[in-house]
Amino acid sequence: QQQVKQSPQSLIVQKGGIPIINCAYENTAFDYFPWYQQFPGKGPALLIAIRPDVSEKKEGRFTISFNKSAKQFSLHIMDSQPGDSATYFCAASLYNFNKFYFGSGTKLNVKP
Amino acid sequence: DVKVTQSSRYLVKRTGEKVFLECVQDMDHENMFWYRQDPGLGLRLIYFSYDVKMKEKGDIPEGYSVSREKKERFSLILESASTNQTSMYLCASSLGRRQETQYFGPGTRLLVL
C-alpha cells in the first residue's frame, strides 16, 4: 500500500508551459514534504520542501502548493525549460523521523 | 559537497549468486539508506541504519540483508540473487535523526540472469 500517491506518471509540455505534478497522502501525521529531482544516470536530489504550516513555498521557478485539509500537495514549474526534463518524486515523512515515503515518480519532458 | 559513492554502476549476476553492493559517504552522516527504484513504483526503502552496527528494516527487506561496520560504509547483500531483484539500487545518507535532506548516490543497475 503506497503511502504517497503521485500523478501523472508522465507529462509532456512545451517550453514555457507550467507542468503540475500532484501528490496525495493519507497519514495526517506526516509533516515534512520534500520533492526530489532525478536526471538520467544520476541519483535523486532535493529540489524543494514544505511543512504543513504554510500553504505555498517558492524557490525560483519551482512552487509547492499544499492543501492540508485535502491531504494533497503539488509541484508547479513556472516557465519550464528543456533542462527541467527529469523524473520528479514527491515524498513525505513523520515528525522527527528521517524515513521518507516516496511517490511513484513523474517523468517530465519539456519540448523545445 | 556531500558525496555518496556506490561501488558499481552496472552489475550482471546469475540466479543464486551472493551479491554485495557497497556504498560510501564522505560527510560523517549518521543515517544511511538503501532503496530500490522500479518504473511505476518509485523508490522503495529496503533497509536503513541510524548508527554503526545498527540496522532497521524498511518496507521491502525480504531477500536482502545489510552491514554497517563503519560509519561511512553501508553494504547491501543479496544472499541468493533472484531475477525479481533485477532493479536500480540507490544508496542515500543524511546527517541526523530529524527530517534532513537525503543525499543519493548515482545508483547501481543490477541485472540478475
Short mmCIF file of N, CA, C and O in Angstrom, two decimals, chain A residues 2-3 6 9 29-34 36 38 40-46 51 87 89 92-105, chain B residues 9 31 33 35 37-45 48 50 56-59 88 90 93-107:
data_model
loop_
_atom_site.label_atom_id
_atom_site.label_comp_id
_atom_site.label_asym_id
_atom_site.label_seq_id
_atom_site.Cartn_x
_atom_site.Cartn_y
_atom_site.Cartn_z
N GLN A 2 0.73 2.04 -1.05
CA GLN A 2 1.59 3.20 -1.17
C GLN A 2 1.08 4.31 -0.27
O GLN A 2 -0.10 4.69 -0.32
N GLN A 3 1.98 4.86 0.54
CA GLN A 3 1.62 5.91 1.49
C GLN A 3 1.41 7.25 0.80
O GLN A 3 0.66 8.09 1.29
N GLN A 6 1.18 9.56 -6.40
CA GLN A 6 1.65 10.63 -7.27
C GLN A 6 1.07 10.47 -8.67
O GLN A 6 0.96 9.36 -9.19
N GLN A 9 1.92 9.86 -14.25
CA GLN A 9 3.13 9.06 -14.37
C GLN A 9 4.12 9.71 -15.34
O GLN A 9 5.33 9.61 -15.17
N ALA A 29 -0.23 12.36 10.16
CA ALA A 29 0.95 12.60 11.00
C ALA A 29 2.17 13.03 10.17
O ALA A 29 3.16 13.50 10.74
N PHE A 30 2.09 12.90 8.86
CA PHE A 30 3.18 13.40 8.03
C PHE A 30 3.31 14.91 8.22
O PHE A 30 2.31 15.63 8.20
N ASP A 31 4.54 15.37 8.34
CA ASP A 31 4.67 16.82 8.50
C ASP A 31 5.88 17.40 7.77
O ASP A 31 6.32 18.52 8.08
N TYR A 32 6.43 16.68 6.84
CA TYR A 32 7.51 17.21 6.01
C TYR A 32 7.35 16.60 4.64
O TYR A 32 7.20 15.38 4.51
N PHE A 33 7.37 17.47 3.60
CA PHE A 33 7.04 17.03 2.24
C PHE A 33 8.08 17.56 1.27
O PHE A 33 7.97 18.68 0.76
N PRO A 34 9.10 16.75 0.97
CA PRO A 34 10.12 17.19 0.01
C PRO A 34 9.80 16.71 -1.40
O PRO A 34 9.06 15.74 -1.61
N TYR A 36 12.00 15.61 -4.88
CA TYR A 36 13.32 15.28 -5.40
C TYR A 36 13.26 15.26 -6.92
O TYR A 36 12.26 14.85 -7.51
N GLN A 38 15.35 13.92 -10.39
CA GLN A 38 16.36 12.94 -10.82
C GLN A 38 16.58 13.04 -12.33
O GLN A 38 15.64 12.85 -13.11
N PRO A 40 18.61 11.54 -15.78
CA PRO A 40 19.05 10.21 -16.21
C PRO A 40 20.49 9.93 -15.79
O PRO A 40 21.37 10.78 -15.94
N GLY A 41 20.72 8.76 -15.22
CA GLY A 41 22.07 8.37 -14.82
C GLY A 41 22.54 8.95 -13.50
O GLY A 41 23.68 8.73 -13.09
N LYS A 42 21.65 9.70 -12.84
CA LYS A 42 22.02 10.33 -11.56
C LYS A 42 21.07 9.87 -10.47
O LYS A 42 19.96 9.40 -10.73
N GLY A 43 21.50 10.05 -9.21
CA GLY A 43 20.59 9.82 -8.11
C GLY A 43 19.68 11.02 -7.91
O GLY A 43 19.98 12.12 -8.36
N PRO A 44 18.55 10.83 -7.23
CA PRO A 44 17.66 11.96 -6.94
C PRO A 44 18.36 13.00 -6.07
O PRO A 44 19.24 12.67 -5.28
N ALA A 45 17.95 14.26 -6.23
CA ALA A 45 18.49 15.35 -5.43
C ALA A 45 17.35 16.23 -4.95
O ALA A 45 16.38 16.46 -5.69
N LEU A 46 17.46 16.74 -3.73
CA LEU A 46 16.40 17.58 -3.17
C LEU A 46 16.21 18.83 -4.02
O LEU A 46 17.16 19.54 -4.35
N ARG A 51 6.62 22.37 4.85
CA ARG A 51 5.98 21.83 6.04
C ARG A 51 4.53 22.29 6.04
O ARG A 51 4.20 23.30 5.45
N THR A 87 12.88 13.16 -13.91
CA THR A 87 11.84 12.48 -13.14
C THR A 87 11.73 13.15 -11.78
O THR A 87 12.75 13.42 -11.13
N PHE A 89 10.01 13.17 -7.92
CA PHE A 89 9.41 12.35 -6.87
C PHE A 89 8.94 13.24 -5.73
O PHE A 89 9.71 14.08 -5.24
N ALA A 92 7.05 12.09 1.73
CA ALA A 92 6.50 12.57 3.00
C ALA A 92 7.20 11.84 4.13
O ALA A 92 7.65 10.71 3.97
N SER A 93 7.30 12.53 5.28
CA SER A 93 7.89 11.86 6.44
C SER A 93 7.21 12.33 7.71
O SER A 93 6.54 13.37 7.75
N LEU A 94 7.41 11.54 8.75
CA LEU A 94 6.83 11.84 10.05
C LEU A 94 7.73 12.79 10.82
O LEU A 94 8.93 12.91 10.55
N TYR A 95 7.16 13.45 11.82
CA TYR A 95 7.91 14.38 12.64
C TYR A 95 9.13 13.71 13.26
O TYR A 95 9.04 12.62 13.79
N ASN A 96 10.26 14.38 13.16
CA ASN A 96 11.48 13.97 13.83
C ASN A 96 11.92 12.56 13.43
O ASN A 96 12.51 11.83 14.22
N PHE A 97 11.67 12.20 12.20
CA PHE A 97 11.98 10.85 11.76
C PHE A 97 12.45 10.92 10.32
O PHE A 97 11.76 11.48 9.47
N ASN A 98 13.61 10.39 10.02
CA ASN A 98 14.21 10.59 8.70
C ASN A 98 13.84 9.52 7.68
O ASN A 98 14.53 9.37 6.68
N LYS A 99 12.77 8.78 7.91
CA LYS A 99 12.33 7.81 6.91
C LYS A 99 11.34 8.50 5.98
O LYS A 99 10.34 9.06 6.42
N PHE A 100 11.62 8.45 4.67
CA PHE A 100 10.76 9.07 3.67
C PHE A 100 9.91 8.02 2.98
O PHE A 100 10.37 6.91 2.70
N TYR A 101 8.66 8.39 2.68
CA TYR A 101 7.79 7.59 1.83
C TYR A 101 7.69 8.32 0.50
O TYR A 101 7.18 9.45 0.45
N PHE A 102 8.17 7.69 -0.56
CA PHE A 102 8.23 8.34 -1.86
C PHE A 102 7.02 7.98 -2.71
O PHE A 102 6.49 6.87 -2.63
N GLY A 103 6.61 8.94 -3.56
CA GLY A 103 5.63 8.65 -4.59
C GLY A 103 6.26 7.85 -5.72
O GLY A 103 7.47 7.58 -5.71
N SER A 104 5.44 7.50 -6.70
CA SER A 104 5.89 6.61 -7.78
C SER A 104 6.68 7.32 -8.87
O SER A 104 7.23 6.67 -9.75
N GLY A 105 6.72 8.65 -8.83
CA GLY A 105 7.54 9.38 -9.79
C GLY A 105 6.75 9.88 -11.00
O GLY A 105 5.78 9.25 -11.42
N ARG B 9 28.42 0.82 -11.13
CA ARG B 9 27.29 1.42 -11.83
C ARG B 9 26.39 0.36 -12.45
O ARG B 9 25.19 0.52 -12.51
N ASN B 31 22.99 8.70 9.22
CA ASN B 31 21.99 7.82 8.63
C ASN B 31 22.39 7.38 7.23
O ASN B 31 22.89 8.18 6.43
N PHE B 33 20.85 4.71 3.92
CA PHE B 33 19.64 4.05 3.41
C PHE B 33 19.96 3.28 2.14
O PHE B 33 20.79 3.70 1.35
N TYR B 35 17.64 1.93 -1.14
CA TYR B 35 16.36 1.90 -1.84
C TYR B 35 16.52 1.07 -3.11
O TYR B 35 17.61 0.96 -3.67
N GLN B 37 14.70 1.19 -7.02
CA GLN B 37 13.87 2.03 -7.87
C GLN B 37 13.40 1.20 -9.05
O GLN B 37 14.21 0.66 -9.81
N ASP B 38 12.09 1.09 -9.19
CA ASP B 38 11.49 0.36 -10.31
C ASP B 38 10.46 1.24 -10.97
O ASP B 38 9.73 1.99 -10.29
N PRO B 39 10.34 1.17 -12.30
CA PRO B 39 9.38 2.01 -13.03
C PRO B 39 7.97 1.84 -12.49
O PRO B 39 7.49 0.73 -12.29
N GLY B 40 7.32 2.96 -12.23
CA GLY B 40 5.94 2.93 -11.75
C GLY B 40 5.78 2.67 -10.27
O GLY B 40 4.68 2.78 -9.74
N LEU B 41 6.89 2.33 -9.61
CA LEU B 41 6.83 2.04 -8.17
C LEU B 41 7.62 3.05 -7.35
O LEU B 41 7.54 3.04 -6.11
N GLY B 42 8.36 3.90 -7.98
CA GLY B 42 9.12 4.90 -7.26
C GLY B 42 10.29 4.32 -6.50
O GLY B 42 10.88 3.31 -6.91
N LEU B 43 10.63 4.95 -5.39
CA LEU B 43 11.73 4.49 -4.54
C LEU B 43 11.13 3.76 -3.34
O LEU B 43 10.30 4.32 -2.62
N ARG B 44 11.57 2.55 -3.15
CA ARG B 44 11.09 1.77 -2.00
C ARG B 44 12.26 1.45 -1.08
O ARG B 44 13.31 0.98 -1.53
N LEU B 45 12.05 1.69 0.20
CA LEU B 45 13.12 1.54 1.19
C LEU B 45 13.31 0.07 1.55
O LEU B 45 12.37 -0.61 1.96
N PHE B 48 17.59 0.61 6.45
CA PHE B 48 18.29 1.82 6.80
C PHE B 48 19.05 1.63 8.11
O PHE B 48 18.82 0.65 8.84
N TYR B 50 20.79 3.97 11.47
CA TYR B 50 21.00 5.25 12.15
C TYR B 50 22.35 5.31 12.84
O TYR B 50 22.72 6.36 13.38
N GLU B 56 17.73 -1.23 10.51
CA GLU B 56 16.28 -1.38 10.66
C GLU B 56 15.69 -1.74 9.31
O GLU B 56 16.15 -1.23 8.27
N LYS B 57 14.68 -2.58 9.32
CA LYS B 57 14.02 -2.98 8.09
C LYS B 57 13.20 -1.82 7.55
O LYS B 57 12.57 -1.08 8.29
N GLY B 58 13.24 -1.72 6.23
CA GLY B 58 12.37 -0.77 5.56
C GLY B 58 11.09 -1.45 5.14
O GLY B 58 10.58 -2.32 5.83
N ASP B 59 10.59 -1.07 3.98
CA ASP B 59 9.30 -1.58 3.52
C ASP B 59 9.40 -2.89 2.75
O ASP B 59 8.42 -3.63 2.67
N MET B 88 17.26 -1.04 -10.14
CA MET B 88 18.22 0.00 -9.83
C MET B 88 18.27 0.14 -8.31
O MET B 88 17.23 0.30 -7.67
N LEU B 90 19.68 2.31 -5.10
CA LEU B 90 20.17 3.63 -4.72
C LEU B 90 20.52 3.66 -3.24
O LEU B 90 19.75 3.22 -2.41
N SER B 93 22.37 9.00 2.15
CA SER B 93 22.79 9.28 3.52
C SER B 93 22.20 10.62 3.95
O SER B 93 21.86 11.47 3.12
N SER B 94 22.08 10.79 5.27
CA SER B 94 21.62 12.08 5.81
C SER B 94 22.27 12.31 7.15
O SER B 94 22.74 11.38 7.80
N LEU B 95 22.24 13.57 7.58
CA LEU B 95 23.06 13.98 8.71
C LEU B 95 22.59 13.41 10.03
O LEU B 95 23.38 12.82 10.77
N GLY B 96 21.30 13.62 10.38
CA GLY B 96 20.84 13.24 11.71
C GLY B 96 19.46 12.63 11.71
O GLY B 96 18.92 12.28 10.66
N ARG B 97 18.86 12.50 12.90
CA ARG B 97 17.58 11.82 13.04
C ARG B 97 16.40 12.66 12.56
O ARG B 97 15.34 12.15 12.28
N ARG B 98 16.58 13.95 12.46
CA ARG B 98 15.46 14.80 12.08
C ARG B 98 15.23 14.72 10.58
O ARG B 98 15.86 13.95 9.88
N GLN B 99 14.33 15.54 10.08
CA GLN B 99 13.95 15.45 8.67
C GLN B 99 14.99 16.13 7.79
O GLN B 99 14.78 17.18 7.21
N GLU B 100 16.12 15.49 7.71
CA GLU B 100 17.24 16.05 6.97
C GLU B 100 17.17 15.65 5.50
O GLU B 100 16.60 14.63 5.15
N THR B 101 17.81 16.44 4.70
CA THR B 101 17.95 16.10 3.29
C THR B 101 18.69 14.78 3.15
O THR B 101 19.71 14.56 3.82
N GLN B 102 18.17 13.92 2.29
CA GLN B 102 18.87 12.69 1.96
C GLN B 102 19.66 12.93 0.68
O GLN B 102 19.14 13.46 -0.30
N TYR B 103 20.93 12.53 0.71
CA TYR B 103 21.82 12.68 -0.43
C TYR B 103 22.03 11.30 -1.06
O TYR B 103 22.41 10.36 -0.36
N PHE B 104 21.77 11.24 -2.36
CA PHE B 104 21.78 9.95 -3.03
C PHE B 104 23.06 9.74 -3.83
O PHE B 104 23.64 10.68 -4.39
N GLY B 105 23.46 8.48 -3.94
CA GLY B 105 24.50 8.08 -4.86
C GLY B 105 23.92 7.94 -6.26
O GLY B 105 22.71 8.09 -6.46
N PRO B 106 24.77 7.62 -7.25
CA PRO B 106 24.31 7.55 -8.64
C PRO B 106 23.54 6.29 -8.98
O PRO B 106 22.92 6.21 -10.03
N GLY B 107 23.57 5.30 -8.09
CA GLY B 107 22.81 4.08 -8.33
C GLY B 107 23.64 2.96 -8.93
O GLY B 107 24.66 3.20 -9.59
#
